[in-house]
Amino acid sequence: MKPVFKKAACGLLLIAYTFLPAFASPEGKKNDHRVAEKFLNDFSLSLTSFKRMNSLLEPGCQEATPVFFSLSRDNHDDSISPLLPVTEFNRMRDIRPRLGRAGLELAALMSYSQARYWIRYSRFIEDWQFRLTWSDQRRRFFTTEALRFDSNAFYLNWTHAFAGMLYYEFARTNNLSLWQSSIFSIGGSLYWEYFVEWREVISINDNIMTAIGGISLGEAWYQLGRYLYNSPHAVSRFLSWLNPYLKFNNWLDRKKPLSAFHHNYNLSAQDVYLFLGYRRSPVSANPTVNTNNLAFSLHSRLYTDAGYGLPGRIDEKFTEPLYSQLDFDFMYHGKNREEIGATAKIVPLGRIKQNISSDGHGYSLYYGLGSSFFLYVKRPITDYDAGKIPVNKPDDFRFELPRDFRDKLAAVHFVGPVIEAAWYSGRWKLRLKVEAYPSFGMINSLPLNGYSADNEIRSMKSTLKFYGYYYAFGPDFESLVEIQYRRLRLQAFSNYVYYRSIQGLDRFQNETGDENIMPVTDDSVLFDSRWHYGTSIEYRLPGTLFSVTGSFEAVRRWGRIHDFEERSLEKRLYLGVKYRL
């Protein structure tokens, strides 16, 4: 600040301080003197960046936010002034879509993957059903004969969602919108199914996983990378390499004054952390006894509106993601990776309303349409459950023995309603959230192991008898309640999904020409459900980025084949430390 401005400001204050004491009591004069002295010590007209203000706020803190008055830029702050006109700010970010560059990057990956797949085509000979003739290809392209659910192993099918995530990310990190990037995910999936895999059926499940699941995963991955890139913490900025596409494309544009991924986050509203701790629960080798295990997670819940959760009023529609979530969970028992879990959620369309007073009282609300991807896989203990045996070698499956599959589920939750509301009262916060989706899932049949002990299964659905899972549709319902007071937070959640099998579209539904292929003659309807619920408590350690946390969870499973039903209950206990990013 220039000395002349500071002298003028101090002069005005001194004049007021000279005349006002005549009208005050002795106690009042003392108090006024202390207030004036504090004001003079703290007085500044320099710009304190919004980013720096956020870094001082405790995550989840809803105390009154100070108003930053500024007429000049702080010489010690290297951020860009928010007082720039919007047009100038956007020019410095240079956020023009790089469609050509996105296309080249996608083409490079697709060419490599396509060449590698064709070189190794003989490994997938069990998938060959069409020849390179006009008759066969006409049936593939212009009839519904080739539209089938494939017979591949579970791990091959759920990884298609991560392929769609890569297609999506090429576009999103080159400044294309969510809706434009979705075309990359959908287009990449259709190209692969129709042209690259020209010998095979056009897999319905692969298109759903790659195209729709890839959008949820890709957007959540993009938002996490952008958040870490803009973090005030060095560790978090380093972890932005978790999205190398964002880092690479930002490097290509490094000569621009300001990154296209620059974004101001209200850090007090975000919840991004690493978890490391103890988990007591069963393992695949002994599914009925709880044992001690190591748990590791990366979780993120991000709100892109810079004013969400801060004092002020908001009432507006949004057509770009307001909320995103990306979770990765791993459990280890010794050297064995016992479980893998992944969740991705986005809410790209809806309305946000907020009215929070300067003293931290009020509410925040958003409602809209969201989409989600979910994955849960237990470690297989047999070769057939691990997908190591192809379907054209049925003798290797040893069907004379009862099956021994482990639980697994990969699901794409299509577009559905999402509502979240939060109420603030000083240091208290109450948050409620409900979601509902129509869901497509590849789910392990819980009763299959028991059913196979006394019943023949070789005439059932292909993926069921070979790999233990089947394709299904059903509803998904999720809810969350959270109470927070200062550094203490309590949560309770519930996720419930119910599936009914899809009939009549098995890849080998009517296959009778190959003696190594078992046709589907028992296309019975299958049912399964999964209810995951739990509670947690967390305490943030003062002055640090660490929290201590504990939680109890339970997973209830139910399934039915014909009249044979089975139920299971798995309990989990977590204790550990979170590190906020």
XYZ file of C-alpha atoms in Angstrom:
581
model
C 0.000 0.000 0.000
C 1.226 3.512 -0.800
C 2.175 5.532 2.323
C -0.186 8.379 1.388
C -3.253 6.131 1.534
C -2.257 4.631 4.860
C -1.631 8.105 6.344
C -5.028 9.297 5.136
C -6.810 6.295 6.600
C -5.015 6.675 9.919
C -5.797 10.370 9.990
C -9.531 9.765 9.601
C -9.435 7.221 12.367
C -7.537 9.551 14.710
C -10.038 12.365 14.114
C -12.890 10.037 15.038
C -10.972 8.788 18.030
C -10.315 12.399 19.234
C -13.944 13.562 19.346
C -15.952 10.412 20.186
C -14.470 9.828 23.686
C -16.195 12.963 24.971
C -19.510 11.127 24.720
C -18.356 7.830 26.255
C -17.998 6.450 29.806
C -14.504 5.703 31.223
C -15.007 1.953 30.673
C -16.234 2.638 27.154
C -13.206 4.828 26.433
C -10.862 1.978 27.428
C -12.719 -0.473 25.220
C -12.766 1.982 22.308
C -9.040 2.433 22.644
C -8.452 -1.335 22.412
C -10.745 -1.635 19.372
C -9.054 1.269 17.619
C -5.609 -0.124 18.335
C -6.569 -3.539 16.945
C -8.115 -1.926 13.863
C -4.944 0.048 13.138
C -2.753 -3.024 13.524
C -4.932 -5.151 11.225
C -5.905 -2.453 8.716
C -4.880 -3.183 5.113
C -6.084 -2.303 1.649
C -4.001 -4.951 -0.072
C -5.570 -7.858 -1.911
C -5.613 -11.163 -0.091
C -6.389 -13.875 -2.590
C -9.476 -15.995 -2.293
C -7.237 -19.030 -2.551
C -5.199 -17.927 0.480
C -8.378 -17.236 2.458
C -9.598 -20.760 1.754
C -6.340 -22.325 2.889
C -6.896 -20.840 6.361
C -10.337 -22.336 6.780
C -10.731 -25.685 8.502
C -12.562 -28.139 6.235
C -16.194 -28.202 7.279
C -15.877 -24.967 9.298
C -18.939 -22.755 8.953
C -17.806 -19.761 10.960
C -18.506 -16.318 9.583
C -16.269 -15.667 6.595
C -14.407 -12.315 6.626
C -15.024 -9.803 3.867
C -11.813 -8.988 2.035
C -11.644 -5.376 0.972
C -8.926 -4.607 -1.551
C -7.752 -1.802 -3.793
C -4.371 -3.203 -4.752
C -2.630 -6.519 -5.226
C -0.540 -8.054 -2.454
C 3.055 -8.144 -3.691
C 3.607 -11.454 -1.875
C 0.680 -13.216 -3.588
C 1.387 -14.854 -6.936
C -2.249 -15.719 -7.697
C -4.282 -13.875 -10.303
C -6.464 -11.071 -9.007
C -10.194 -11.928 -8.936
C -10.844 -8.250 -9.721
C -9.980 -8.900 -13.364
C -12.918 -8.627 -15.762
C -14.370 -12.038 -16.626
C -13.406 -11.706 -20.300
C -9.790 -10.886 -19.411
C -9.646 -13.699 -16.845
C -10.910 -16.233 -19.408
C -8.473 -14.919 -22.022
C -5.586 -15.533 -19.645
C -6.859 -19.070 -18.987
C -7.210 -19.742 -22.733
C -9.919 -22.376 -22.265
C -10.638 -22.899 -25.957
C -11.538 -26.532 -26.743
C -8.583 -28.388 -28.257
C -10.691 -30.756 -30.330
C -7.938 -31.641 -32.791
C -5.443 -32.448 -30.079
C -8.020 -34.531 -28.219
C -8.756 -36.484 -31.395
C -5.069 -37.152 -32.047
C -4.506 -38.392 -28.501
C -7.519 -40.701 -28.699
C -6.450 -41.986 -32.133
C -2.946 -42.755 -30.820
C -4.273 -44.821 -27.932
C -6.890 -46.536 -30.084
C -4.317 -47.435 -32.769
C -1.954 -48.954 -30.221
C -4.743 -50.880 -28.461
C -6.218 -52.075 -31.751
C -2.869 -53.327 -33.094
C -2.083 -55.070 -29.809
C -5.522 -56.694 -29.732
C -5.310 -57.968 -33.309
C -1.813 -59.383 -32.715
C -3.158 -61.312 -29.733
C -6.492 -62.171 -31.408
C -5.871 -65.920 -31.235
C -6.126 -65.714 -27.438
C -9.795 -64.808 -27.841
C -10.713 -67.478 -30.381
C -13.615 -68.553 -28.179
C -15.233 -65.177 -29.007
C -15.139 -65.660 -32.786
C -18.614 -65.957 -34.282
C -18.517 -63.864 -37.490
C -16.367 -64.001 -40.604
C -15.157 -61.151 -42.810
C -17.865 -61.714 -45.415
C -20.720 -59.504 -46.554
C -23.259 -62.009 -45.264
C -21.836 -62.143 -41.744
C -21.044 -58.448 -41.444
C -24.473 -57.481 -42.791
C -25.993 -59.521 -39.966
C -23.749 -57.744 -37.447
C -24.421 -54.190 -38.640
C -28.000 -54.244 -39.913
C -29.809 -56.759 -37.685
C -30.068 -57.290 -33.939
C -28.661 -60.825 -34.222
C -25.211 -59.772 -32.979
C -26.506 -57.698 -30.039
C -25.807 -60.004 -27.119
C -24.406 -60.099 -23.605
C -20.960 -61.630 -23.928
C -19.493 -64.618 -22.068
C -16.229 -63.049 -20.908
C -14.702 -63.306 -17.454
C -15.736 -60.741 -14.873
C -12.402 -58.890 -14.773
C -12.455 -58.400 -18.561
C -15.912 -56.871 -18.438
C -15.612 -54.423 -15.545
C -12.312 -53.006 -16.855
C -14.190 -51.692 -19.907
C -15.450 -48.865 -17.696
C -11.857 -47.712 -17.161
C -11.255 -47.833 -20.919
C -14.214 -45.480 -21.356
C -12.710 -43.270 -18.657
C -9.532 -42.896 -20.739
C -11.493 -42.031 -23.915
C -13.443 -39.413 -21.961
C -10.349 -37.915 -20.356
C -8.670 -37.135 -23.678
C -11.505 -34.746 -24.451
C -12.122 -33.340 -20.958
C -8.478 -32.421 -20.316
C -8.425 -30.635 -23.672
C -11.127 -28.220 -22.483
C -14.165 -29.930 -23.992
C -17.330 -29.902 -21.886
C -18.794 -32.909 -20.123
C -21.360 -33.348 -22.881
C -18.750 -33.120 -25.658
C -16.402 -35.468 -23.799
C -19.226 -37.998 -23.479
C -19.188 -38.360 -27.271
C -15.576 -39.585 -27.028
C -16.558 -42.218 -24.482
C -19.618 -43.379 -26.424
C -17.925 -43.158 -29.830
C -14.830 -45.010 -28.673
C -16.974 -47.816 -27.310
C -19.032 -48.204 -30.493
C -15.924 -48.112 -32.717
C -14.281 -50.861 -30.690
C -17.352 -53.104 -30.631
C -18.358 -52.672 -34.295
C -14.983 -52.440 -36.052
C -12.100 -53.655 -33.888
C -13.930 -56.756 -32.664
C -15.456 -57.497 -36.061
C -15.362 -61.276 -35.444
C -17.447 -61.075 -32.267
C -20.917 -60.263 -31.025
C -21.627 -56.598 -30.341
C -21.500 -56.735 -26.576
C -24.358 -54.862 -24.877
C -22.660 -54.992 -21.503
C -19.354 -53.635 -22.879
C -21.117 -50.665 -24.456
C -22.913 -49.861 -21.201
C -19.773 -50.179 -19.103
C -17.477 -48.304 -21.501
C -19.814 -45.552 -22.622
C -21.912 -44.800 -19.533
C -19.599 -46.025 -16.792
C -16.699 -44.254 -18.490
C -18.483 -40.908 -18.265
C -19.010 -41.095 -14.496
C -15.460 -42.334 -13.889
C -13.903 -39.888 -16.347
C -15.613 -36.787 -14.971
C -14.940 -37.719 -11.333
C -11.290 -38.393 -12.242
C -11.033 -35.037 -14.006
C -12.540 -33.141 -11.054
C -10.196 -34.835 -8.576
C -7.161 -34.020 -10.733
C -8.240 -30.379 -11.064
C -8.815 -30.064 -7.328
C -5.386 -31.493 -6.483
C -3.780 -29.261 -9.126
C -5.246 -26.148 -7.415
C -4.533 -27.265 -3.849
C -2.519 -24.979 -1.541
C -0.761 -28.066 -0.128
C 2.413 -29.401 -1.761
C 1.519 -33.065 -1.195
C -1.842 -32.599 -2.889
C -0.321 -30.792 -5.849
C 2.138 -33.658 -6.278
C -0.751 -36.145 -6.217
C -2.350 -34.308 -9.144
C -0.122 -36.664 -11.187
C -2.851 -39.220 -10.453
C -4.409 -37.657 -13.551
C -1.438 -37.617 -15.979
C -3.652 -36.545 -18.898
C -4.467 -33.288 -17.133
C -0.808 -32.719 -16.273
C 0.359 -33.521 -19.818
C -2.124 -31.260 -21.580
C -1.451 -28.496 -19.076
C 2.275 -28.841 -19.897
C 1.498 -28.450 -23.611
C -0.175 -25.130 -22.776
C 2.500 -24.066 -20.284
C 3.219 -20.757 -22.057
C -0.275 -19.457 -21.279
C -0.487 -16.862 -18.465
C -2.892 -18.993 -16.431
C -3.785 -22.684 -16.601
C -7.115 -23.647 -18.123
C -7.577 -25.846 -15.053
C -7.306 -22.934 -12.613
C -10.307 -23.009 -10.278
C -11.118 -21.427 -6.923
C -12.462 -24.001 -4.474
C -14.099 -23.341 -1.143
C -11.820 -25.741 0.717
C -14.091 -25.794 3.761
C -16.755 -27.623 1.698
C -14.488 -30.274 0.148
C -13.728 -33.689 1.613
C -10.673 -35.284 -0.011
C -8.463 -37.607 1.978
C -6.200 -40.647 2.156
C -7.099 -43.308 4.730
C -4.748 -45.878 6.219
C -5.790 -48.184 8.997
C -6.946 -51.450 10.471
C -9.946 -53.422 9.251
C -11.420 -56.473 10.944
C -13.483 -58.551 8.516
C -13.474 -61.916 6.697
C -11.073 -62.832 3.889
C -11.667 -65.006 0.824
C -9.820 -68.044 2.189
C -11.961 -68.038 5.346
C -15.214 -66.158 4.621
C -16.936 -66.991 7.931
C -14.279 -65.724 10.388
C -13.205 -62.110 10.993
C -9.464 -61.471 10.754
C -7.105 -58.501 11.007
C -6.387 -56.696 7.730
C -4.844 -53.523 6.326
C -7.143 -50.986 4.639
C -6.084 -48.172 2.316
C -8.377 -45.673 0.568
C -8.474 -42.498 -1.501
C -11.806 -40.671 -1.251
C -13.042 -37.381 -2.692
C -16.270 -35.396 -2.453
C -16.025 -32.153 -4.420
C -18.307 -29.155 -4.920
C -17.248 -26.972 -7.832
C -19.275 -23.878 -6.886
C -16.796 -21.568 -5.099
C -19.531 -20.158 -2.861
C -21.113 -23.444 -1.784
C -21.243 -23.607 2.019
C -20.070 -20.004 2.516
C -22.222 -17.062 3.696
C -24.320 -15.689 0.866
C -27.292 -16.370 -1.353
C -27.363 -18.574 -4.455
C -30.280 -19.523 -6.665
C -29.224 -20.773 -10.067
C -29.276 -23.707 -12.455
C -26.156 -25.650 -13.386
C -25.381 -27.627 -16.539
C -21.823 -28.607 -15.611
C -20.988 -30.881 -12.655
C -21.680 -29.287 -9.283
C -20.773 -32.423 -7.334
C -18.392 -35.286 -8.024
C -17.138 -38.227 -6.005
C -14.334 -40.689 -6.646
C -13.364 -43.436 -4.190
C -10.796 -46.221 -4.417
C -10.661 -48.807 -1.620
C -8.192 -51.643 -1.085
C -7.916 -54.288 1.623
C -4.824 -56.442 2.163
C -4.276 -59.562 4.228
C -0.560 -60.223 4.296
C 0.639 -60.151 0.700
C -2.845 -60.838 -0.686
C -5.009 -58.021 -2.003
C -8.323 -59.243 -0.646
C -10.720 -56.616 -1.971
C -10.940 -53.844 -4.545
C -13.640 -51.191 -4.496
C -14.341 -48.138 -6.641
C -17.161 -45.583 -6.721
C -17.625 -42.641 -9.072
C -20.534 -40.192 -8.932
C -21.392 -36.980 -10.743
C -24.310 -34.543 -10.634
C -24.004 -32.520 -13.865
C -27.495 -31.066 -14.176
C -29.789 -29.387 -11.664
C -30.374 -26.379 -9.450
C -28.596 -25.008 -6.396
C -30.162 -22.839 -3.688
C -28.404 -21.380 -0.686
C -29.041 -18.777 1.989
C -26.396 -18.557 4.731
C -26.095 -15.486 6.944
C -22.816 -13.859 7.941
C -23.041 -15.494 11.390
C -23.131 -18.983 9.860
C -26.862 -19.764 10.027
C -28.854 -20.970 7.039
C -29.016 -23.750 4.492
C -27.572 -25.101 1.247
C -29.566 -27.242 -1.163
C -29.055 -28.758 -4.568
C -31.134 -31.192 -6.548
C -30.614 -32.592 -9.985
C -29.807 -35.623 -12.094
C -26.788 -37.776 -11.389
C -25.068 -40.920 -12.583
C -22.767 -43.400 -10.884
C -20.386 -46.326 -11.315
C -19.732 -48.933 -8.614
C -17.262 -51.817 -8.341
C -16.669 -54.389 -5.610
C -14.490 -57.483 -6.076
C -13.323 -60.071 -3.550
C -10.163 -62.064 -4.256
C -10.998 -65.261 -6.205
C -9.556 -68.513 -4.893
C -10.224 -70.729 -7.939
C -8.868 -70.484 -11.482
C -12.328 -70.362 -13.048
C -13.444 -67.518 -10.756
C -10.261 -65.629 -11.660
C -11.115 -65.939 -15.376
C -8.100 -68.096 -16.233
C -10.118 -70.743 -18.104
C -11.820 -69.921 -21.465
C -15.421 -70.927 -22.085
C -14.506 -73.243 -24.985
C -12.727 -75.608 -22.563
C -15.643 -76.726 -20.370
C -13.862 -79.821 -19.055
C -11.312 -77.636 -17.257
C -14.065 -76.133 -15.130
C -14.646 -79.432 -13.251
C -18.413 -79.045 -13.127
C -18.709 -82.275 -11.179
C -17.563 -80.280 -8.121
C -19.633 -77.623 -6.310
C -18.742 -74.069 -7.319
C -16.630 -71.855 -5.057
C -17.139 -68.278 -6.250
C -16.489 -65.098 -4.268
C -18.700 -62.016 -4.170
C -18.389 -59.356 -6.864
C -20.462 -56.578 -8.402
C -19.865 -54.022 -11.159
C -22.733 -51.620 -11.754
C -23.606 -48.613 -13.854
C -26.311 -46.534 -12.214
C -28.010 -44.650 -15.028
C -29.425 -41.134 -14.739
C -31.466 -40.650 -11.565
C -32.546 -37.972 -9.054
C -30.117 -36.703 -6.403
C -31.039 -34.332 -3.558
C -28.681 -32.961 -0.922
C -29.529 -30.439 1.804
C -27.365 -28.979 4.581
C -28.417 -26.816 7.528
C -25.954 -24.609 9.415
C -26.297 -23.199 12.918
C -23.056 -21.655 14.082
C -20.637 -24.522 14.641
C -23.303 -27.165 13.967
C -24.009 -28.701 10.590
C -26.601 -31.266 9.513
C -26.427 -32.801 6.023
C -28.891 -35.163 4.360
C -28.591 -36.807 0.946
C -30.786 -39.233 -1.004
C -30.239 -40.803 -4.428
C -32.145 -43.236 -6.640
C -31.077 -44.783 -9.942
C -32.112 -47.424 -12.442
C -29.124 -49.754 -12.451
C -27.428 -52.234 -14.774
C -25.223 -54.692 -12.932
C -22.979 -57.697 -13.310
C -23.549 -59.404 -9.967
C -22.300 -62.610 -8.396
C -25.108 -65.073 -7.703
C -24.965 -65.596 -3.940
C -26.839 -68.950 -3.849
C -24.959 -70.514 -6.777
C -22.295 -72.241 -4.635
C -24.892 -73.964 -2.487
C -27.231 -74.673 -5.387
C -24.487 -76.356 -7.428
C -23.864 -78.947 -4.692
C -27.119 -80.771 -5.532
C -28.144 -79.388 -8.920
C -26.839 -79.355 -12.484
C -25.757 -75.867 -13.647
C -24.187 -76.563 -17.066
C -27.420 -75.651 -18.875
C -27.676 -72.214 -17.192
C -26.554 -68.767 -18.370
C -23.008 -68.705 -19.755
C -21.401 -66.214 -17.386
C -23.241 -67.772 -14.441
C -21.961 -71.325 -14.882
C -18.469 -70.311 -15.999
C -17.701 -67.249 -13.860
C -20.441 -67.017 -11.227
C -22.105 -63.731 -12.250
C -24.988 -62.665 -14.470
C -26.357 -59.510 -16.121
C -29.267 -57.779 -14.431
C -31.381 -54.650 -14.086
C -32.892 -53.199 -10.929
C -33.286 -50.142 -8.664
C -30.533 -48.616 -6.544
C -31.281 -46.452 -3.466
C -28.702 -44.554 -1.422
C -28.904 -42.226 1.565
C -26.575 -40.347 3.907
C -26.968 -38.351 7.131
C -24.124 -36.355 8.677
C -23.906 -34.312 11.884
C -20.890 -32.114 12.484
C -19.880 -30.019 15.471
C -16.602 -28.160 15.276
C -13.975 -30.904 14.622
C -16.266 -33.840 15.389
C -18.261 -35.537 12.627
C -20.768 -38.403 12.756
C -22.081 -40.157 9.645
C -24.534 -42.901 8.774
C -25.186 -44.283 5.296
C -27.206 -46.915 3.495
C -26.901 -48.322 -0.067
C -29.392 -50.876 -1.363
C -29.575 -52.481 -4.801
C -31.958 -55.200 -6.033
C -31.391 -57.085 -9.286
C -33.409 -59.320 -11.564
C -31.589 -61.175 -14.340
C -31.902 -60.216 -18.025
C -33.370 -63.015 -20.101
C -32.963 -64.258 -23.669
C -29.848 -62.409 -24.840
C -27.083 -64.798 -23.813
C -24.263 -65.063 -26.320
C -24.823 -68.850 -26.571
C -28.592 -68.665 -26.185
C -29.284 -70.995 -29.121
C -25.782 -72.282 -29.911
C -25.720 -75.977 -30.864
C -23.064 -76.250 -33.603
C -19.956 -76.526 -31.403
C -19.509 -79.549 -29.154
C -17.357 -77.481 -26.787
C -20.119 -74.906 -26.290
C -22.948 -75.554 -23.836
C -26.241 -74.026 -25.027
C -28.506 -72.256 -22.551
C -31.517 -74.481 -21.931
C -32.191 -73.330 -18.350
C -32.653 -69.582 -18.689
C -34.286 -69.209 -15.276
C -34.859 -65.818 -13.693
C -32.293 -65.009 -10.991
C -32.545 -62.546 -8.113
C -29.941 -60.924 -5.880
C -29.765 -57.953 -3.527
C -27.006 -56.150 -1.654
C -27.547 -53.834 1.324
C -24.481 -51.967 2.580
C -24.908 -49.731 5.631
C -22.820 -48.317 8.449
C -21.866 -45.513 10.826
C -18.610 -43.628 11.422
C -17.101 -41.090 13.785
C -14.217 -38.739 12.970
C -12.234 -36.169 14.947
C -9.948 -33.660 13.230
C -6.720 -33.049 15.119
C -6.282 -29.295 15.771
C -3.695 -27.517 13.674
C -3.036 -30.515 11.414
C -4.366 -32.165 8.266
C -4.945 -35.440 10.136
C -8.078 -36.998 11.576
C -8.650 -40.121 13.608
C -11.660 -42.169 12.595
C -13.526 -45.361 13.327
C -16.496 -46.995 11.660
C -18.721 -50.036 11.696
C -20.233 -51.416 8.484
C -22.330 -54.383 7.449
C -23.118 -55.984 4.091
C -26.285 -58.073 3.840
C -26.658 -60.256 0.744
C -29.608 -62.267 -0.484
C -30.120 -64.343 -3.618
C -32.440 -66.887 -5.196
C -32.169 -69.553 -7.911
C -35.448 -71.359 -8.554
C -36.671 -72.101 -5.005
C -33.191 -72.148 -3.495
C -32.400 -69.038 -1.399
C -29.340 -67.948 0.518
C -28.486 -65.065 2.825
C -25.235 -63.756 4.261
C -24.075 -61.012 6.621
C -20.549 -59.584 6.691
C -19.488 -57.199 9.462
C -16.560 -54.804 9.206
C -14.760 -52.668 11.761
C -12.376 -49.862 10.726
C -9.902 -47.854 12.832
C -7.398 -45.524 11.259
C -6.072 -42.123 10.289
C -7.163 -39.775 7.520
C -4.880 -37.283 5.844
C -6.768 -34.392 4.235
C -5.634 -33.404 0.745
